[in-house]
Amino acid sequence: MIDMQTSSSATRPLKAARLRALPAFLFNEIDNLKRAAIASGKDVINLGVGDPDQPTPGFIIDAMDKAMRIPANHQYPDCWGTKQLLNSAAAFMRKRFGVSVDPHKNILVTIGGKDGIAHLPLALLDPGDGAIVFTPAYPVYASATILAGGVVHAIPASADSGWLPDFHSGPTLEALNHAGPRSRVLWMNYPGNPSGATASPALYRDALNFAQRHHLTVASDLAYSELYLNNDPACIPSIWQPDIGADIRTTRAIEFHSLSKTFNMTGWRVGFAVGHEDVINALRQVKDNVDSGVFNAIQSAAAAALDRFNDPEINAIRTRYAERAAIVCDALSRITTVTPPRAGIFVWARCPIDSQTGRPMNSWTFSKKLIEEAAVVTVPGAGFGETSADWFRVGLTRETSRIGEAMGRIASLRF
Ligand SMILES: Cc1ncc(COP(=O)(O)O)c(C=O)c1O
């Protein structure tokens, strides 16, 4: 028998230090409670997910069907992006945001937004370099930083500032200036997950100016770019749009787009990044070594989607989320204060006041109560950062009637 373990490998944990450095997955407990509720036969309504319930629009499936029947598409993909998709992404940026970019220098196709986001730190950070993340935040900015050996500088935003950072004064600026001389990346995400907060052009201008002064690359995650719920696309700017004033040839920044949420395409895994040529090249170099791109037929379907980003079917997706948001806000306003979201696929609200303490409930306690007493799953804000410990997130990605039913159940609870 072969003994595979030397004495040093026997004492070393199986997992590499970079994996051990990742924070515990905070939502496990909620997942376990959800599973237990399902196992006990309860009719669980899961409003914890951000995965659209509706199918991908038919015109996109038709484009995929055609592209799948072309044998050349069965080979390894054009891993930086097919000419067709790069051109469609550039045209989308022009039509939607008034931005002119070189599709071959400034755009890179990604396997969904997460691929680009998760690999960017490997491209830009040396071990010990910092990345600034405003919390509450999508957890991948922090976990990807840690996997790359970087250090996360989490800077809390709060309800008082509309969940937005302030680059001019107050605690944000102080925290930013103390974030460390070796910070290299500044993450932004508006419309934000979980908060739904949207950024003004002025906020991006401030961020880009701050980043330039401190030699940071701005990485902006625009995963929800088309999910404005108020008929006002201007409430979701791109960092590259002309009125912000950043020149893509000279500004070190990158913006991540995704087809997942806008086009009900989460399972297809396709997105793209638009950025300064050097940043795009650095990310390409990482990806050249870890993946082989997106199936060309999917890229063809993604091009068809972007070509018709304003199709009535896409407007209908927004209208449906806006209706659902209204149902949720109306119901929640009876138990707490809630601001209707301008964008995104979530309602983000403060937990109701606990009648025993007179203070908002802790979000773990509140979310557990919703599962146990109403069989409704929501996401506790505590899992996203400490300033949102008494906030919770309700997903709008379940059928409207199920959302209505969930709200009815919540309304019958006592807090
Ligand atoms: C803020 C944010 N960014 C990026 C993603 C990743 O989406 P995808 O990889 O499907 O494009 C998500 C998914 O939930 C998200 O919420």
PDB file of C-alpha atoms in Angstrom, residues 17-19 21-22 117-131 140-152 182 184-185 187 286:
ATOM      1  CA  ALA A  17      -4.782  29.139   2.612  1.00  0.00           C
ATOM      2  CA  ARG A  18      -6.589  31.320   0.081  1.00  0.00           C
ATOM      3  CA  LEU A  19      -9.713  29.190   0.439  1.00  0.00           C
ATOM      4  CA  ALA A  21      -9.216  32.912   4.149  1.00  0.00           C
ATOM      5  CA  LEU A  22     -12.661  33.255   2.580  1.00  0.00           C
ATOM      6  CA  ILE A 117     -15.602  40.329 -11.717  1.00  0.00           C
ATOM      7  CA  ALA A 118     -14.046  37.249 -10.127  1.00  0.00           C
ATOM      8  CA  HIS A 119     -10.981  37.298 -12.385  1.00  0.00           C
ATOM      9  CA  LEU A 120     -10.215  41.025 -12.364  1.00  0.00           C
ATOM     10  CA  PRO A 121      -8.362  40.917  -9.009  1.00  0.00           C
ATOM     11  CA  LEU A 122      -6.040  38.215 -10.380  1.00  0.00           C
ATOM     12  CA  ALA A 123      -5.224  40.595 -13.210  1.00  0.00           C
ATOM     13  CA  LEU A 124      -4.614  43.711 -11.120  1.00  0.00           C
ATOM     14  CA  LEU A 125      -3.635  42.812  -7.557  1.00  0.00           C
ATOM     15  CA  ASP A 126      -0.336  41.640  -6.177  1.00  0.00           C
ATOM     16  CA  PRO A 127      -0.538  39.765  -2.865  1.00  0.00           C
ATOM     17  CA  GLY A 128      -1.245  42.303  -0.137  1.00  0.00           C
ATOM     18  CA  ASP A 129      -2.717  44.922  -2.490  1.00  0.00           C
ATOM     19  CA  GLY A 130      -6.027  46.401  -1.452  1.00  0.00           C
ATOM     20  CA  ALA A 131      -9.450  46.631  -3.036  1.00  0.00           C
ATOM     21  CA  VAL A 140     -17.859  38.364  -5.049  1.00  0.00           C
ATOM     22  CA  TYR A 141     -15.877  41.649  -4.965  1.00  0.00           C
ATOM     23  CA  ALA A 142     -14.508  40.655  -1.568  1.00  0.00           C
ATOM     24  CA  SER A 143     -14.112  36.921  -2.161  1.00  0.00           C
ATOM     25  CA  ALA A 144     -12.322  37.431  -5.499  1.00  0.00           C
ATOM     26  CA  THR A 145      -9.976  39.909  -3.836  1.00  0.00           C
ATOM     27  CA  ILE A 146      -9.142  37.369  -1.134  1.00  0.00           C
ATOM     28  CA  LEU A 147      -8.616  34.571  -3.674  1.00  0.00           C
ATOM     29  CA  ALA A 148      -6.109  36.816  -5.453  1.00  0.00           C
ATOM     30  CA  GLY A 149      -4.218  37.347  -2.184  1.00  0.00           C
ATOM     31  CA  GLY A 150      -5.522  40.894  -1.836  1.00  0.00           C
ATOM     32  CA  VAL A 151      -6.860  42.763   1.151  1.00  0.00           C
ATOM     33  CA  VAL A 152     -10.475  43.959   1.282  1.00  0.00           C
ATOM     34  CA  ARG A 182      -1.476  49.822  -1.683  1.00  0.00           C
ATOM     35  CA  ARG A 184      -5.397  49.275  -6.433  1.00  0.00           C
ATOM     36  CA  VAL A 185      -9.069  48.739  -7.204  1.00  0.00           C
ATOM     37  CA  TRP A 187     -15.437  48.545  -6.738  1.00  0.00           C
ATOM     38  CA  VAL A 286      -6.073  35.832 -17.001  1.00  0.00           C
TER      39      VAL A 286
END
